[in-house]
Coordinates of C-alpha atoms in Angstrom, one line a residue:
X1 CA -51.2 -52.9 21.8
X2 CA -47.9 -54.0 23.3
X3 CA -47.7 -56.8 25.4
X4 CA -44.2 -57.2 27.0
X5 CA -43.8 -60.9 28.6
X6 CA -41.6 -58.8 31.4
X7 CA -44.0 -55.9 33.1
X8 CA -43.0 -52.6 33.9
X9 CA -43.3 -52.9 37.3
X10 CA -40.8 -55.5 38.4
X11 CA -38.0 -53.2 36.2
X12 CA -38.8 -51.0 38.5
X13 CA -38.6 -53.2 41.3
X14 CA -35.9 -54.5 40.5
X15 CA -33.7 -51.7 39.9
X16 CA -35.2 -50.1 43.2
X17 CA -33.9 -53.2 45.1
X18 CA -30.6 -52.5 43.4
X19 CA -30.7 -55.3 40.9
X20 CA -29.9 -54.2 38.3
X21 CA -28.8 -50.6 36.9
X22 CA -31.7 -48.0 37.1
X23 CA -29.8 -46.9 33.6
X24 CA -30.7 -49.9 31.8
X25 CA -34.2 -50.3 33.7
X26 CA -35.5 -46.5 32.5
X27 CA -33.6 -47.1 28.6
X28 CA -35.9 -50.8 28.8
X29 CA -39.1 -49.0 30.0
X30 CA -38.4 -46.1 27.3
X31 CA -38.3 -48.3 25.2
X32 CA -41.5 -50.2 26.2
X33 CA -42.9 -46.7 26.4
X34 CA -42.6 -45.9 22.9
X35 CA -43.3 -48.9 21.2
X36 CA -46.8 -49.0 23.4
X37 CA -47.3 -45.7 22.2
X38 CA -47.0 -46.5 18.4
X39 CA -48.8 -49.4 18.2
X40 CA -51.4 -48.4 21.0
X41 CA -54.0 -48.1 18.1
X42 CA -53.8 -51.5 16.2
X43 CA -56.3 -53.9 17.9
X44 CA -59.0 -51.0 18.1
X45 CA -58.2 -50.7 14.2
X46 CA -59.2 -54.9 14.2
X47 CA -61.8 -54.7 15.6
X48 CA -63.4 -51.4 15.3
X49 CA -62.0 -50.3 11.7
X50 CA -62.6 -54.0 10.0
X51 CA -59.0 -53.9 8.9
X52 CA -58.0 -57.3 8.3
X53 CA -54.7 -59.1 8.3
X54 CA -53.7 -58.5 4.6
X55 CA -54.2 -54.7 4.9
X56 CA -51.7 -54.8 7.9
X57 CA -48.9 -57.1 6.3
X58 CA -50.0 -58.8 3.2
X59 CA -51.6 -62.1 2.8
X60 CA -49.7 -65.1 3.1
X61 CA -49.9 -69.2 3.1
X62 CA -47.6 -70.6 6.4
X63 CA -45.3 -68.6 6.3
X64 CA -42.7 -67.7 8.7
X65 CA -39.6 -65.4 8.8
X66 CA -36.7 -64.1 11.6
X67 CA -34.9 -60.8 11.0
X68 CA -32.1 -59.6 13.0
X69 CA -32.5 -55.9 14.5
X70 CA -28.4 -55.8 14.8
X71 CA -29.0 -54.2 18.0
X72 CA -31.6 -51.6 16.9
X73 CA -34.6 -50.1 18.0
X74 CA -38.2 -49.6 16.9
X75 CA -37.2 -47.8 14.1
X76 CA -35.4 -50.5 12.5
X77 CA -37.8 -53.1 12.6
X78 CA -38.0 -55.7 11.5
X79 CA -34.4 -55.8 10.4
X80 CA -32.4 -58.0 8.2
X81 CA -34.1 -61.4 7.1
X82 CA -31.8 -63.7 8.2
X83 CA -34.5 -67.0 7.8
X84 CA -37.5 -67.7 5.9
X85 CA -39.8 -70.6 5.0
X86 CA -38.2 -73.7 3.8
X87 CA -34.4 -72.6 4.7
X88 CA -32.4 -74.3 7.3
X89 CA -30.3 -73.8 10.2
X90 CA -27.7 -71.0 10.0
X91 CA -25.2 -69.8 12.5
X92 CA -27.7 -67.6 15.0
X93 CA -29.0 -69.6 17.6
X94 CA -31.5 -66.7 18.5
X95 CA -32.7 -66.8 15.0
X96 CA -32.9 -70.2 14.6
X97 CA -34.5 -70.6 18.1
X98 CA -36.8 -68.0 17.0
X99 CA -38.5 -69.8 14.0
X100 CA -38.6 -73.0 15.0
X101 CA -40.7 -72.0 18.4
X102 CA -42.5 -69.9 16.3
X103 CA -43.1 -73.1 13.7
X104 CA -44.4 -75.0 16.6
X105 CA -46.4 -72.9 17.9
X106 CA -48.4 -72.4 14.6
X107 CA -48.5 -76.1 14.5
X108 CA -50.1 -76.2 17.9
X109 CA -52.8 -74.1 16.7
X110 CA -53.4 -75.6 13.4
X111 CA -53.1 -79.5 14.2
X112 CA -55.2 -78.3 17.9
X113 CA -57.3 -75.5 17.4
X114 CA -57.7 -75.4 13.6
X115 CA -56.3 -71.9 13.5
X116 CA -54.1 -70.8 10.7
X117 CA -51.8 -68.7 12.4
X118 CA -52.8 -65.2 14.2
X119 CA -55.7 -64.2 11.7
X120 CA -57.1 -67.4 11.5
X121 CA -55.8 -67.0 7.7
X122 CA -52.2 -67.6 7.7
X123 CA -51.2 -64.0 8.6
X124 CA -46.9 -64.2 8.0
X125 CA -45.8 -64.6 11.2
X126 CA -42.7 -62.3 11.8
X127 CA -40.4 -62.5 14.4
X128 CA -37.0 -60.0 15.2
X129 CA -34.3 -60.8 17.3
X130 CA -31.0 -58.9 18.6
X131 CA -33.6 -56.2 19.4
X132 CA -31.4 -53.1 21.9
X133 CA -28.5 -54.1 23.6
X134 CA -28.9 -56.7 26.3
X135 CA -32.3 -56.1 26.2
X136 CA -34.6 -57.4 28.8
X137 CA -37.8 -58.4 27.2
X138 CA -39.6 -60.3 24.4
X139 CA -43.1 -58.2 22.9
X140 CA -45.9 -58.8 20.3
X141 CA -46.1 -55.1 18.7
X142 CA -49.2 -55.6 17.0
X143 CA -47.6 -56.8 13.9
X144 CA -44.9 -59.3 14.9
X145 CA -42.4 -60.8 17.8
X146 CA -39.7 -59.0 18.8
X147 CA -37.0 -60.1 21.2
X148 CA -33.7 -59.1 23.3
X149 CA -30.8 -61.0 24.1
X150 CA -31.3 -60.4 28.2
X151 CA -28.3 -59.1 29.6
X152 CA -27.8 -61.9 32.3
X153 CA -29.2 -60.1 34.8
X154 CA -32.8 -60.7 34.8
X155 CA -33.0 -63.0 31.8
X156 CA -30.1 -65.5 30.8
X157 CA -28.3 -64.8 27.4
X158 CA -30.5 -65.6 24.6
X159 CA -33.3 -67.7 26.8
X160 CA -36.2 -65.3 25.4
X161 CA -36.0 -66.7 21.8
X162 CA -35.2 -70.2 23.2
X163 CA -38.2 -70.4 25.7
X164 CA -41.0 -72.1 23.7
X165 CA -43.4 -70.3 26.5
X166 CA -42.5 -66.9 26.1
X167 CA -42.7 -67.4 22.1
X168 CA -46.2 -68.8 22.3
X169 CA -47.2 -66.8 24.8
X170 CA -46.1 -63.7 22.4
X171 CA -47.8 -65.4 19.6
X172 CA -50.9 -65.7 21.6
X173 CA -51.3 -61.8 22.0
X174 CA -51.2 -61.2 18.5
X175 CA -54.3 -64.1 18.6
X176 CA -55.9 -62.0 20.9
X177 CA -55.9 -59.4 19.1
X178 CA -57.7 -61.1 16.4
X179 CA -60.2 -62.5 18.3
X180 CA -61.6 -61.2 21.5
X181 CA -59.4 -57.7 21.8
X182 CA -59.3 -58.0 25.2
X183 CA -58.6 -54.1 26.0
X184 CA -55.1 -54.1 27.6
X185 CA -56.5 -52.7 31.1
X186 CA -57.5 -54.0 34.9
X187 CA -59.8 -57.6 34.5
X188 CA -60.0 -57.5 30.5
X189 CA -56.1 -56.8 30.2
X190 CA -55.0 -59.7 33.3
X191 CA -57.3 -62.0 31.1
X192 CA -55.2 -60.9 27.6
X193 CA -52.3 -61.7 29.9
X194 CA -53.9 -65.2 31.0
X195 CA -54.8 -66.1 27.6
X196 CA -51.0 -65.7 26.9
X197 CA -50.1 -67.7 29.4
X198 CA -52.6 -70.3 29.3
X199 CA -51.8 -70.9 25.5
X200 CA -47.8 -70.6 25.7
X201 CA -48.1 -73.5 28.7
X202 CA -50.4 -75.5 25.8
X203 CA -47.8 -75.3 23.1
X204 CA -44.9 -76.2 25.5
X205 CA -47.0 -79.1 26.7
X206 CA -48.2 -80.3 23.5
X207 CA -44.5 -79.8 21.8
X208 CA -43.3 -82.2 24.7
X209 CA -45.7 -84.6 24.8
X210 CA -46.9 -83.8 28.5
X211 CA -50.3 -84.5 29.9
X212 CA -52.0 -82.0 32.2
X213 CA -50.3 -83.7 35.6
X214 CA -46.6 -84.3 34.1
X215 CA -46.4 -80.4 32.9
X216 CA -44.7 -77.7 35.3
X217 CA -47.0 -75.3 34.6
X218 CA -44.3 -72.5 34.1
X219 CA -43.9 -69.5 32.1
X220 CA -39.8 -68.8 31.4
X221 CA -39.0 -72.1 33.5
X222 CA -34.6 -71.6 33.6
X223 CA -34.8 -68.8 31.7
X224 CA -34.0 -66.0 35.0
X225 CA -30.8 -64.2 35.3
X226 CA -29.0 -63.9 38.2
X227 CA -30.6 -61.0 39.9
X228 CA -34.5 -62.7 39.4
X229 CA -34.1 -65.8 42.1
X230 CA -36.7 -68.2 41.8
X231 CA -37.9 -70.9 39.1
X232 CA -39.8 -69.0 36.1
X233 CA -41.2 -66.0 35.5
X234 CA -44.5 -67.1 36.2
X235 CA -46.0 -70.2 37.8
X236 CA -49.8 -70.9 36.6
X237 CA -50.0 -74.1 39.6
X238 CA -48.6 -71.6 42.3
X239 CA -49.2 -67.9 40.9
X240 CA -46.8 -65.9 43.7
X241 CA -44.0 -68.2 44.2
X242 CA -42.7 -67.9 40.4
X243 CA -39.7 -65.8 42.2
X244 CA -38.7 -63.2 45.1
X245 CA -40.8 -60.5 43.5
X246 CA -43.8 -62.7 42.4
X247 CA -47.3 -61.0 44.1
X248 CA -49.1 -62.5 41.8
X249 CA -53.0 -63.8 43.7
X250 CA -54.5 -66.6 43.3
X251 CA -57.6 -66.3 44.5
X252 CA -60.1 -63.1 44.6
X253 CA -59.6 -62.5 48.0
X254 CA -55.7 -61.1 47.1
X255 CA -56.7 -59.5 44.3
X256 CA -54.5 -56.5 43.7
X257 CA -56.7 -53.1 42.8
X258 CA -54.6 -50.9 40.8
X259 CA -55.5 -48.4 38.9
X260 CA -54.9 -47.6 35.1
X261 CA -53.8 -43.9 35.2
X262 CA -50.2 -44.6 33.1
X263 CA -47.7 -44.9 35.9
X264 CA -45.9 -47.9 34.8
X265 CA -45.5 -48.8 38.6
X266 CA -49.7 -50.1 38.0
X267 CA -48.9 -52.3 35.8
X268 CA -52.1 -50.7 32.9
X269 CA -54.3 -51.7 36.1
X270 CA -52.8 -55.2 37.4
X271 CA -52.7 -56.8 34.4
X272 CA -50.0 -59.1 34.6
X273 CA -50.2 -58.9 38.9
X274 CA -54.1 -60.4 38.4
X275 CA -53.7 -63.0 35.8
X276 CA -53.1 -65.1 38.1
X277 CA -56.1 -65.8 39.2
X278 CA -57.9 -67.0 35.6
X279 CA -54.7 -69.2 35.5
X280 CA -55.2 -70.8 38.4
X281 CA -59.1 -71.2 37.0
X282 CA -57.3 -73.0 33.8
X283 CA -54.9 -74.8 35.8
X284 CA -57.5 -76.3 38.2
X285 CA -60.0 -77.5 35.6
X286 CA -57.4 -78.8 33.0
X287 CA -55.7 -80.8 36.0
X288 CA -59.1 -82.1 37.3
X289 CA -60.2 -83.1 33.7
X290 CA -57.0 -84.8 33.5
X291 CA -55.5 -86.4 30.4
X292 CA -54.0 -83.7 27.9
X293 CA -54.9 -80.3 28.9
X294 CA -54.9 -78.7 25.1
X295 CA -57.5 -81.7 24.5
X296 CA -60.5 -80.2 26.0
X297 CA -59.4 -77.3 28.7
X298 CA -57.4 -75.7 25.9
X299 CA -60.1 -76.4 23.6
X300 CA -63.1 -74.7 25.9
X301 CA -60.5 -71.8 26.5
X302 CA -60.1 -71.1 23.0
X303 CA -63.5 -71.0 22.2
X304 CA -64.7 -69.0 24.9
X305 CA -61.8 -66.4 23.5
X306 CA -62.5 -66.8 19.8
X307 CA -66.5 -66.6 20.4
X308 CA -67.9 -65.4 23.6
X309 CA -65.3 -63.0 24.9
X310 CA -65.4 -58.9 23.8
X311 CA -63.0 -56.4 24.6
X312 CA -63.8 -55.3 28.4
X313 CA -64.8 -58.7 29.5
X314 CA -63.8 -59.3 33.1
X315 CA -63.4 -62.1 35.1
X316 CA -67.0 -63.0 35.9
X317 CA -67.4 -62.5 32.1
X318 CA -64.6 -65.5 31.5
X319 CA -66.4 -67.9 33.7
X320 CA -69.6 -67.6 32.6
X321 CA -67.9 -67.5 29.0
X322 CA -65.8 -70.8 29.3
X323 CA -68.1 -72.5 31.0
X324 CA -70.5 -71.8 28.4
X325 CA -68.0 -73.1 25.7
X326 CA -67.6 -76.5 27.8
X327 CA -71.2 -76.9 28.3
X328 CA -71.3 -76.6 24.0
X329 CA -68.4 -78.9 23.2
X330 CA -68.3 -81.5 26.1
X331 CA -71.4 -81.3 28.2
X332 CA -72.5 -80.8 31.6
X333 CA -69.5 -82.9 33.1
X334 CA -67.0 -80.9 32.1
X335 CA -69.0 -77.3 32.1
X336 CA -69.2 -78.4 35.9
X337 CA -65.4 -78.9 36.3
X338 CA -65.0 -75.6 34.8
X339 CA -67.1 -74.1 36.6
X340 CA -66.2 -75.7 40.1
X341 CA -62.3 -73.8 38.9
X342 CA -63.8 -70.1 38.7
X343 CA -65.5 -70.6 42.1
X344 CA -62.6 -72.5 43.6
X345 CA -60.7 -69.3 42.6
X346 CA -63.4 -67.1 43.8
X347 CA -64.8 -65.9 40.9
X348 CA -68.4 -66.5 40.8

């Protein structure tokens, strides 16, 4: 599974609208293409096969590492380490960028969550920057992060390593696919893309300090070029207004039905088009419950993911899951604040 924090679809947008070159938009989705195909069979191998962590990439304590792709492709991943656990600073701001958001997103999960990096065991987490040239995207491969340096077009120079949100939200996939699996494909797929979201928003929160009403609630905030107009890539408080191309729904009634026959214009079904709605869910019941969302939202979301969820869960699956999970940890106050969020997005 590959889960690209920029979908197929608005490339193609994009470059339809004349935004950017069509040339760099099909060498970007060929890209994407062949990296989904490669690594298409990894989280059935989780969680069908019993492979574990260590048979993919060796045990580890916390351990973190950034490589530098030079401008490479998949084949030369993941590159030259260029940082490691326990070095400092050295004269790449991607790299540097890189490893620290990395860092803090594991520390989000261990000091929040209690998990020990994507495993749960202290996989190595392994990140690659410099990845193509003025490549547009950041991806989880099934094995590490991997990003561009944006060409200035759609993202700013450097801005995908230096957005704490598109890190965790990368980091979160490979979480995913230790956990739940969700299948990358219509409901189960938007919810993988959710759960990316929702948890990339946590660590950027958390890292800052911000409670559930002082957060912005965006995915990429600054981070678009100058073809993208708007504010982020995504916006979980007002899924659709994120920028000019944003169709994002946020409410069942909008929901986009696409189908998942391979044209990248479908987006594997709607999943990044339809997570909007299960963010609005989180957003709604972590601003009702007030306070810090990570504190209890975060904390019924994760468990719901790490316990209830299975790989073709749907919406009305996640509802009934994470309002389960709230009932279990908190009671009935806050299992009715969750629940009041699904319906309120209409998911019953």
């Amino acid at each position: 599974m590959t889960c690209f924090i920029l979908p197929a679809h608005l490339q193609i947008e994009l470059a339809e609208a004349g935004n950017v070159d069509l040339r760099d938009a099909i060498r970007t989705l060929l890209a994407s293409a062949t990296l989904r195909a490669q690594r298409a069979t990894l989280t059935e191998a989780v969680q069908f096969l019993d492979l574990n962590a260590a048979q993919l990439r060796g045990p580890a304590g916390e351990f973190k590492a950034v490589h530098d792709v030079q401008g490479g492709d998949e084949r030369t991943l993941p590159g030259v380490l260029r940082r490691k656990e326990g070095d400092g600073l050295i004269d790449d701001g991607a790299v540097n960028d890189a490893f620290d958001n990395a860092d803090r997103t594991y520390d989000f999960y261990r000091d929040v969550l209690g998990r020990h990096s994507v495993d749960g065991n202290g996989l190595k987490l392994v990140s690659s920057v410099h990845f193509g040239r003025d490549f547009d995207n950041a991806f989880w491969d099934g094995t590490q992060m991997v990003y561009g340096d944006g060409s200035g077009k759609v993202f700013q120079p450097g801005a995908l390593a230096r957005d704490i949100t598109v890190v965790g939200h990368e980091i979160t996939h490979g979480v995913v696919q230790y956990t739940a699996g969700l299948r990358y494909r219509k409901q189960s797929g938007a919810l993988n893309e959710s759960m990316a979201d929702v948890f990339g928003s946590l660590v950027k929160q958390h890292a800052l300090g911000h409670s559930a009403d002082q957060a912005d609630w965006l995915i990429g905030a600054g981070i678009l070029g100058t073809q993208l107009q708007g504010v982020a890539l995504r916006s979980m408080k007002d899924p659709g207004r994120a920028h000019q191309l944003d169709r994002q729904p946020a409410h069942m009634r909008s929901y986009v039905d696409l189908p998942d026959d391979g044209n990248p214009r479908n987006d594997n079904g709607g999943v990044h088009i339809n997570s909007g709605i299960p963010n609005k869910a989180f957003h709604l019941a972590a601003t009702r419950l007030g306070g810090n969302a990570w504190d209890r939202a975060g904390k019924v979301w994760y468990d719901a993911l790490a316990t209830k969820l299975r790989v073709n869960s749907n919406f009305t699956d996640a509802a009934a899951a994470t309002t389960a999970s709230a009932q279990a940890l908190f009671g009935n106050d806050v299992a009715n604040v969750v629940r009041e969020a699904w319906n309120d997005v209409g998911v019953r």
